[in-house]
Short mmCIF file of C-alpha atoms and ligand atoms in Angstrom, two decimals:
data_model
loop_
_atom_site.label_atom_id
_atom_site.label_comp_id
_atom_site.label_asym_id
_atom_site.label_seq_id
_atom_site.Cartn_x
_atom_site.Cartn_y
_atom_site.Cartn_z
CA UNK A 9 -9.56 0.36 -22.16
CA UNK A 10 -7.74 3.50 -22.29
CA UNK A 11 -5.69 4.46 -18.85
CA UNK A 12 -3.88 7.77 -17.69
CA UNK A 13 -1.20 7.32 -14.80
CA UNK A 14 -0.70 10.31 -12.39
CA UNK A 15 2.64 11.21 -10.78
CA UNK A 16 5.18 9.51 -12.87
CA UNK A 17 8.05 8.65 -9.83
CA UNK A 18 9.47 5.73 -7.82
CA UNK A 19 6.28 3.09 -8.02
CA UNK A 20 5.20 4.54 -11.99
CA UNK A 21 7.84 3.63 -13.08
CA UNK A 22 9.14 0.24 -11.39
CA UNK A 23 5.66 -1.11 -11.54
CA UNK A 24 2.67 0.66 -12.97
CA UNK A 25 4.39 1.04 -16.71
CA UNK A 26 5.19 -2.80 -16.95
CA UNK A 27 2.26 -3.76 -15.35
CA UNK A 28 0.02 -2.02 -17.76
CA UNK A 29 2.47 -2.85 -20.55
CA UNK A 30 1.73 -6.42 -20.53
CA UNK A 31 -1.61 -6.37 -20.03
CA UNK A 32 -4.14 -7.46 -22.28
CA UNK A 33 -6.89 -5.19 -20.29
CA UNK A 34 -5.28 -1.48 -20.31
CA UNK A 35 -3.61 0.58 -23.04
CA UNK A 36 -1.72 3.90 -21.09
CA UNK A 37 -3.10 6.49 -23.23
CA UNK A 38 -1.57 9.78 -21.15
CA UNK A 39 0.67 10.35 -18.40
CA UNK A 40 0.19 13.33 -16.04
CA UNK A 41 3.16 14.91 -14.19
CA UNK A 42 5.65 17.72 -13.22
CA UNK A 43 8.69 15.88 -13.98
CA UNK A 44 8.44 12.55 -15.13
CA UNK A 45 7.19 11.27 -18.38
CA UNK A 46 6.63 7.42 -20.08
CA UNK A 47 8.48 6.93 -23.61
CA UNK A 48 6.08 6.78 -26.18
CA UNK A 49 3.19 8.10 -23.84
CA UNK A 50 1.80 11.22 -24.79
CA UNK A 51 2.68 13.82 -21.34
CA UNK A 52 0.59 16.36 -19.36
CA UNK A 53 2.31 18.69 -16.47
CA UNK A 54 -1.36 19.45 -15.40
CA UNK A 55 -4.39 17.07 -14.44
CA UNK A 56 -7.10 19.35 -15.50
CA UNK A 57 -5.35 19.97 -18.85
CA UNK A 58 -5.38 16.18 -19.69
CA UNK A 59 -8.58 15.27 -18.50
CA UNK A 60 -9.81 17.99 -20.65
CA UNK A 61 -8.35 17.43 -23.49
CA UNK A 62 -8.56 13.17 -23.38
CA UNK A 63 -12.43 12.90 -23.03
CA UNK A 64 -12.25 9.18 -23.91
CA UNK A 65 -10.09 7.89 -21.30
CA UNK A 66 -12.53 6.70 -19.05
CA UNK A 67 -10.07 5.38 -16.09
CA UNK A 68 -7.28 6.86 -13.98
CA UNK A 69 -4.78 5.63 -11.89
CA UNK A 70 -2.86 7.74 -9.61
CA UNK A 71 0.75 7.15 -8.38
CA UNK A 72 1.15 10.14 -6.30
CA UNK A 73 2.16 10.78 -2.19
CA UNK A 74 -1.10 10.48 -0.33
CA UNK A 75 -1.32 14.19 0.56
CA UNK A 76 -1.19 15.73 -2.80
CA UNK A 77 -3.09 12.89 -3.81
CA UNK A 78 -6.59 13.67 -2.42
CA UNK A 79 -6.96 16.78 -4.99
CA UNK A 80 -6.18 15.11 -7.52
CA UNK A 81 -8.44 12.06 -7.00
CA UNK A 82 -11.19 14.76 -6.25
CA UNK A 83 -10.64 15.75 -9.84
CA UNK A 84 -10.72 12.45 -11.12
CA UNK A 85 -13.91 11.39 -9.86
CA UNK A 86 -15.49 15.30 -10.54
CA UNK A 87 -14.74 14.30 -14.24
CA UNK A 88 -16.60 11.08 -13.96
CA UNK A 89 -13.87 8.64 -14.46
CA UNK A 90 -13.06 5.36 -12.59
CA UNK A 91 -10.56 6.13 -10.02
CA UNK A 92 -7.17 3.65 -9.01
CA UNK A 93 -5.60 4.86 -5.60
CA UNK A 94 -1.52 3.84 -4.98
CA UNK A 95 -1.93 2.84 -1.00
CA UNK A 96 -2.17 3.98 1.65
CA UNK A 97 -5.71 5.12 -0.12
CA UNK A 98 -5.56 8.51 1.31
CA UNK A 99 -3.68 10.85 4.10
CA UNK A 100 -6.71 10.37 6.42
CA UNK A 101 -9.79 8.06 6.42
CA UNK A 102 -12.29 10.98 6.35
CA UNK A 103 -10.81 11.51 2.74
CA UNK A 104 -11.37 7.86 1.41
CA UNK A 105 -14.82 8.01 2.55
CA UNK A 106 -15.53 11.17 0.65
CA UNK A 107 -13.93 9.76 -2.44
CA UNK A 108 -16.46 6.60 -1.81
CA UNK A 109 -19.33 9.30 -1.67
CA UNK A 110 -18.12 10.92 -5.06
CA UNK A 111 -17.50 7.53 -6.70
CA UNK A 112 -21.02 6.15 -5.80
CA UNK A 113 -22.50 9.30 -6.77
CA UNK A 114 -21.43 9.82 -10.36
CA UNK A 115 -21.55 5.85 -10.77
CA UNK A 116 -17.96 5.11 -11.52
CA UNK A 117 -15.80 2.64 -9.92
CA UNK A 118 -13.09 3.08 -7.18
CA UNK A 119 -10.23 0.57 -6.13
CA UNK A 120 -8.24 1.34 -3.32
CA UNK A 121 -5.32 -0.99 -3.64
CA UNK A 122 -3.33 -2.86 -1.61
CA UNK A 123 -0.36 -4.41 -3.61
CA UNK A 124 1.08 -6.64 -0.94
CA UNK A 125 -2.51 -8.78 -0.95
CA UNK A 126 -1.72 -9.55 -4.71
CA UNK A 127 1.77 -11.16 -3.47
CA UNK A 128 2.07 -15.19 -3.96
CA UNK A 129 1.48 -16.82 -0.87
CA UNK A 130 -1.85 -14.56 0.76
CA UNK A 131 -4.85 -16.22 -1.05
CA UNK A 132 -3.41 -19.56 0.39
CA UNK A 133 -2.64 -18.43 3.32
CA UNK A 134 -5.90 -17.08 3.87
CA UNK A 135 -7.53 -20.52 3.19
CA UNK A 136 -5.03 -22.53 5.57
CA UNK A 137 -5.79 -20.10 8.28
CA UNK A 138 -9.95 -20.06 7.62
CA UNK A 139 -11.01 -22.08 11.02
CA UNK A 140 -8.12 -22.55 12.57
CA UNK A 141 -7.08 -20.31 16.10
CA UNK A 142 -4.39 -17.79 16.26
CA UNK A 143 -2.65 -18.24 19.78
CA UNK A 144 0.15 -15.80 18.64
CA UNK A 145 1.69 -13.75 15.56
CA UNK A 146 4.76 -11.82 15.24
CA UNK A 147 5.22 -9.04 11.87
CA UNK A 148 8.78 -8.05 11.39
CA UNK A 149 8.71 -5.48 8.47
CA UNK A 150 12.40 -4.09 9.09
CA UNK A 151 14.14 -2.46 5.13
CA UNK A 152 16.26 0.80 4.47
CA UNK A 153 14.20 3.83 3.73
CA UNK A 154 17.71 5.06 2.01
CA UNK A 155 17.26 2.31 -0.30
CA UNK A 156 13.70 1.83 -1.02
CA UNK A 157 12.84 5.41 -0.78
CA UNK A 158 15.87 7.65 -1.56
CA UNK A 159 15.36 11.16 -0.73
CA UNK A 160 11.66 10.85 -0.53
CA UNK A 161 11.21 13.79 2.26
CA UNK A 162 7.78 13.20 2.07
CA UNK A 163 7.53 10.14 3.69
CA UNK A 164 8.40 11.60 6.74
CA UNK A 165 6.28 14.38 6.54
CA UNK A 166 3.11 14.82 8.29
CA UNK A 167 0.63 12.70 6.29
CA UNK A 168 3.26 10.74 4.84
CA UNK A 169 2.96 8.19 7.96
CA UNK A 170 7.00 7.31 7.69
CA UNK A 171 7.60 3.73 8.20
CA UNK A 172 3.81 3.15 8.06
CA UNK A 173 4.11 3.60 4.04
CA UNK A 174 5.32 -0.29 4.24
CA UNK A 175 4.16 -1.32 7.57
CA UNK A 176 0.55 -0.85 6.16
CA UNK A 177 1.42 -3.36 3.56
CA UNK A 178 2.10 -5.72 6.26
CA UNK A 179 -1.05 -4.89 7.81
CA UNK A 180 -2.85 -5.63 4.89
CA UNK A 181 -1.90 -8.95 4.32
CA UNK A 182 -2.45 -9.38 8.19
CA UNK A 183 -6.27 -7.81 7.68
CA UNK A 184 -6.78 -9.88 4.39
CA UNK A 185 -5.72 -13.63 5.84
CA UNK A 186 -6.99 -13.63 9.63
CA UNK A 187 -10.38 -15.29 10.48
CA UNK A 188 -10.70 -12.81 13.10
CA UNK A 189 -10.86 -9.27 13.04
CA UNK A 190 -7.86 -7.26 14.84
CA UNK A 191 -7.75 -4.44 16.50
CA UNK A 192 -5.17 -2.25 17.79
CA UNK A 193 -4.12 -2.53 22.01
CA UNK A 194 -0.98 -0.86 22.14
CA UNK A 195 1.94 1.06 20.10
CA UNK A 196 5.11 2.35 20.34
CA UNK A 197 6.10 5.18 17.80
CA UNK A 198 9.80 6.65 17.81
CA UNK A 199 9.52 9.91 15.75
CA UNK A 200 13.41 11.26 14.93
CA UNK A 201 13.53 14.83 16.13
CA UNK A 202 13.71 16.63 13.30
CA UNK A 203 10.91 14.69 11.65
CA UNK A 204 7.25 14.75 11.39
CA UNK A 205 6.48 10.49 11.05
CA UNK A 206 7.85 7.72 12.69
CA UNK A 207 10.71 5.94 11.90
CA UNK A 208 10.20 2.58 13.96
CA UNK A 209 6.75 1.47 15.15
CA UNK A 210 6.18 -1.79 17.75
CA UNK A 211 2.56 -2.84 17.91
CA UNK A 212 0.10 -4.86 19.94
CA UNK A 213 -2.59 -5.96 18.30
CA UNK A 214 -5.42 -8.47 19.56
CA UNK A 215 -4.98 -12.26 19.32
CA UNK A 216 -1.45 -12.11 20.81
CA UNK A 217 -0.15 -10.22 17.44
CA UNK A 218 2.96 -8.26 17.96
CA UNK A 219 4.81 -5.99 15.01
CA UNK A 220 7.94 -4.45 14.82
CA UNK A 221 8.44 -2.09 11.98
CA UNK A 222 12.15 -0.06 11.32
CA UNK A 223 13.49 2.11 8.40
CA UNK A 224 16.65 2.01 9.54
CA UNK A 225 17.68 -1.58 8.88
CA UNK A 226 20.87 -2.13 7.86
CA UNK A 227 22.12 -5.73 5.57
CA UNK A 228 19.72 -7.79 5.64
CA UNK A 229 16.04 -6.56 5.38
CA UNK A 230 12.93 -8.50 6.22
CA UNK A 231 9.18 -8.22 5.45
CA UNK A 232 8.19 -11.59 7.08
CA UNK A 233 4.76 -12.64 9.68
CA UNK A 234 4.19 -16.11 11.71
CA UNK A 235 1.56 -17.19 13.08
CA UNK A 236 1.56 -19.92 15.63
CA UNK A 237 -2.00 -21.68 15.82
CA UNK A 238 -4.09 -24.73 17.16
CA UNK A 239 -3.26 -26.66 14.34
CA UNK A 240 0.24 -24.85 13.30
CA UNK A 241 2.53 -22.94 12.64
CA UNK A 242 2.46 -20.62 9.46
CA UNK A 243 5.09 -18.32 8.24
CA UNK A 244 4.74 -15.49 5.07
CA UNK A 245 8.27 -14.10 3.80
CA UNK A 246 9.44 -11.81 1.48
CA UNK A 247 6.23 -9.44 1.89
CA UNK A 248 3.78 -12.38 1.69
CA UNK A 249 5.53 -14.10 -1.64
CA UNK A 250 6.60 -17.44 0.32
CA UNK A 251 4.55 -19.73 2.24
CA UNK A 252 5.72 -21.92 5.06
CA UNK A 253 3.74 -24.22 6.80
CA UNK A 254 5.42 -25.96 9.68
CA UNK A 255 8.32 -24.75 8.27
CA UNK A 256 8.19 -26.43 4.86
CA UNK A 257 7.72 -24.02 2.01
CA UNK A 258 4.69 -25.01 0.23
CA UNK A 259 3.84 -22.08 -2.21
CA UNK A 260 4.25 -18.65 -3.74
CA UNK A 261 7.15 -17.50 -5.43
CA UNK A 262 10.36 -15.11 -4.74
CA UNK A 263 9.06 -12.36 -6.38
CA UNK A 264 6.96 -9.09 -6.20
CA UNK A 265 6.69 -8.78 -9.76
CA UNK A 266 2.89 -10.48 -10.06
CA UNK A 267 1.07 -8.04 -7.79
CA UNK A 268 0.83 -5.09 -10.17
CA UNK A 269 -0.47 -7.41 -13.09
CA UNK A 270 -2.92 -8.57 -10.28
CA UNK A 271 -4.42 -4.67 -9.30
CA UNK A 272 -4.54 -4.39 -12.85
CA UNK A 273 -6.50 -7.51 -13.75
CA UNK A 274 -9.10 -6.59 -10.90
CA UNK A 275 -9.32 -3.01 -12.06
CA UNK A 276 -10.33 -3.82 -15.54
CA UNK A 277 -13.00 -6.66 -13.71
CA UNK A 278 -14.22 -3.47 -11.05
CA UNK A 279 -14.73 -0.78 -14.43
CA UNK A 280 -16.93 -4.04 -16.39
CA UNK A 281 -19.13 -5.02 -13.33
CA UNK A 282 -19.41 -0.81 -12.80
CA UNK A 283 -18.26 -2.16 -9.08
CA UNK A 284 -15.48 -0.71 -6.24
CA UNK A 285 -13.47 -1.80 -3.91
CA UNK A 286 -12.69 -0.31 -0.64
CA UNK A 287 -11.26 -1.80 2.61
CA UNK A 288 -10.01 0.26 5.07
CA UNK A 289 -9.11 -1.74 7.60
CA UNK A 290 -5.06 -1.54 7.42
CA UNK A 291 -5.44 2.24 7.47
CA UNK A 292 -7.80 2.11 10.69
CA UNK A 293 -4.87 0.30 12.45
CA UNK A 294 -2.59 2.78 11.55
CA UNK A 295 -4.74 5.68 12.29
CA UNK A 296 -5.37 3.68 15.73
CA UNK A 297 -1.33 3.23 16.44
CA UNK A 298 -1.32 7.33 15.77
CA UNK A 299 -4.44 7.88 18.34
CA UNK A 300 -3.27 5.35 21.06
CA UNK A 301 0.50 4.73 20.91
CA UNK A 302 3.01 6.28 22.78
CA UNK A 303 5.67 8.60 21.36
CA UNK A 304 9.28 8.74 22.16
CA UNK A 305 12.22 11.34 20.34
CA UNK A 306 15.03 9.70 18.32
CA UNK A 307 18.12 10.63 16.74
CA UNK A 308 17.54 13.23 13.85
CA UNK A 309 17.14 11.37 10.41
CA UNK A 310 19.21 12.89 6.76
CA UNK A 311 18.40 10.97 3.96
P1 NAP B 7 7.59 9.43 -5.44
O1 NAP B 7 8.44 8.82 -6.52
O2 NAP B 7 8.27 10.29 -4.44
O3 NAP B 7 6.37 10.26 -6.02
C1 NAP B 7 5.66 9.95 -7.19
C2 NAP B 7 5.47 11.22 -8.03
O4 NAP B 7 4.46 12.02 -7.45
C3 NAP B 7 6.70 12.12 -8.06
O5 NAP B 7 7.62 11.67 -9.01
C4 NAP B 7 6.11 13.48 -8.38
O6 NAP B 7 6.01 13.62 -9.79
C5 NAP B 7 4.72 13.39 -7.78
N1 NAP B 7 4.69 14.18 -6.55
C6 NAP B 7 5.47 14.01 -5.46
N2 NAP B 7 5.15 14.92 -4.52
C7 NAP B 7 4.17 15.68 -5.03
C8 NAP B 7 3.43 16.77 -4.55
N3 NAP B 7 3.64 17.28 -3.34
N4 NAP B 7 2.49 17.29 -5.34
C9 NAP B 7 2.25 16.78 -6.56
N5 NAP B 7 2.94 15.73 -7.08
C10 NAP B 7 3.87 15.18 -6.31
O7 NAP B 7 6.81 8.29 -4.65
P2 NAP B 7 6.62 6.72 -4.95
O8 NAP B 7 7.69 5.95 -4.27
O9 NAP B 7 6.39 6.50 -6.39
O10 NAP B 7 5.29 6.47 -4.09
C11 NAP B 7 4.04 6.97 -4.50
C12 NAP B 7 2.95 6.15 -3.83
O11 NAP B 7 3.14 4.78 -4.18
C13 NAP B 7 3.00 6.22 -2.29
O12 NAP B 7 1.71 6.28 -1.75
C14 NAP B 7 3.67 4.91 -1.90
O13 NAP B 7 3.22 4.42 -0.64
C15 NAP B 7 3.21 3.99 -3.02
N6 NAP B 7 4.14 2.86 -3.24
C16 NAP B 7 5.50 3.08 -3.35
C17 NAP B 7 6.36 2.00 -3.47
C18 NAP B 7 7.87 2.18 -3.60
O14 NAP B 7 8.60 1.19 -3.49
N7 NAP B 7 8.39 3.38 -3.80
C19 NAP B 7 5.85 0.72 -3.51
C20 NAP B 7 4.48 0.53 -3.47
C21 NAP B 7 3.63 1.62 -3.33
P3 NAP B 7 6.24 15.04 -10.51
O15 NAP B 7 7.24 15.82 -9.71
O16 NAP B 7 6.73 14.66 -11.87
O17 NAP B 7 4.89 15.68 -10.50
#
């Protein structure tokens, strides 16, 4: 099936080229940006233009920022092709639901993604945590914006969410493996003055769940959760890749390079069964931390 990719930057590039590269589902047929092109891939500066003029590509996957993104997926689904959303699936949750109303109404499919629950060890986490209690968690999602995201202005922007953009992905693994449902009690955001979206986050979140997220970790960074329960102790590192249980690694693998072959795979399943897939649940704990937390003023922020 023929694909177009949208906003060719950071995540285009490192993930969504390969990914579709290897596949045996997807040829990339067009790319659409500003700047950045694919070798080999014929380029469009303008969405309209491409969509347009490439009648027979019947799916689209966009890479872009969630605020210009909305527009564009508008466009998308206006068009009547199947729609693939980068996460977080939108800048606000009224926005996802109208894409959901579009998608169901011109009968094409819609995956919102959420790359972290492709990583090794969450299906099997999932399974060793079905039935069993959660007395307490703890999320530690602590990396350098200036490395992962070098002077990406946007994602401490209004709508950007700031260190949100990978705390989500913690949240949802955490939404994707629990047996409960979790909601948000409490949150602490620390917004640097000149700057629009948090830079550090601390969460409560029901069933004795506590997260810290920072952007400003230096050395060492860490995208790890444990979970202590009635019948152990469970520990996901390296964004959900390695699996400890009682503190013997059983499974997954010490890499994130699987989880964009994995969106991929279910896309082309979602466009055959004319299905979506939607879960907002990380974004409503986000939204929640935004509605309920408490905000304190830190140090101004320069890339
Ligand atoms: P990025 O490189 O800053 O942006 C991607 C591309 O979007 C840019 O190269 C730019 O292309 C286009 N763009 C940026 N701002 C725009 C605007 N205001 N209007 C129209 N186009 C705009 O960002 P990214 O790191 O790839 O992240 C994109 C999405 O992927 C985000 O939602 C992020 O959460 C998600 N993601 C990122 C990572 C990562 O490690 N970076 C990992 C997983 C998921 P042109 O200038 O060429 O148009």
């Amino acid at each position: 099936m023929d694909i177009a990719l949208v906003g060719i930057g950071k995540i285009a590039l490192d993930q969504h080229v390969p990914a579709l590269a290897a596949s045996g589902d997807w040829t990339l047929a067009a790319s659409v940006s500003r700047h950045g092109t694919v070798d080999g891939i014929e380029a469009f500066t303008d969405l309209e233009t491409m969509l347009a003029a490439r009648p027979e590509i019947g799916t689209v996957s966009l890479c872009l920022p969630p605020v210009p993104r909305f527009a564009a997926a508008q466009a998308v689904l206006r068009a009547g092709r199947h729609l693939m959303l980068e996460k977080p699936p939108g800048a606000t949750l009224a926005e996802v639901h109208i894409l959901q109303d579009m998608a169901r109404a011109q009968g094409v499919s819609l995956f919102a993604t959420w790359h972290s629950r492709m990583a090794h060890g969450v299906a099997a986490a999932r399974r060793w945590l079905a039935g069993r209690t959660i007395h307490e968690g703890r999320i530690t999602w602590r990396e350098d914006v200036r490395k992962w995201h070098p002077g990406q202005d946007w994602i401490l922007a209004a709508g950007g969410m700031g260190v949100f953009d990978p705390g989500i992905n913690a949240l949802s693994i955490l939404t994707e493996i629990l047996p409960q449902p979790v909601h948000l009690t409490d949150a602490q955001l620390d917004f640097p003055a000149n700057r629009q979206a948090p830079i550090a986050a601390r969460l409560s979140l029901s069933q004795g769940i506590e997260a810290d997220f920072d952007f400003r970790q230096q050395g060492p960074q860490t995208w790890d959760m444990e979970f202590r329960t009635d019948a152990g102790h469970l520990a996901l590192r390296m964004g959900g890749n390695l699996l400890e249980i009682d503190g013997q690694r059983v499974g997954g693998q010490d890499s994130i390079m699987g989880e964009y072959p994995a969106l991929y795979a279910r896309m082309a399943d979602l466009v055959r069964d004319r299905a979506s897939d939607v879960d907002l649940a990380p974004m409503v704990l986000v939204a929640d931390a935004f509605t309920r937390g408490s905000r304190n003023s830190v140090d101004p922020f320069e890339f």
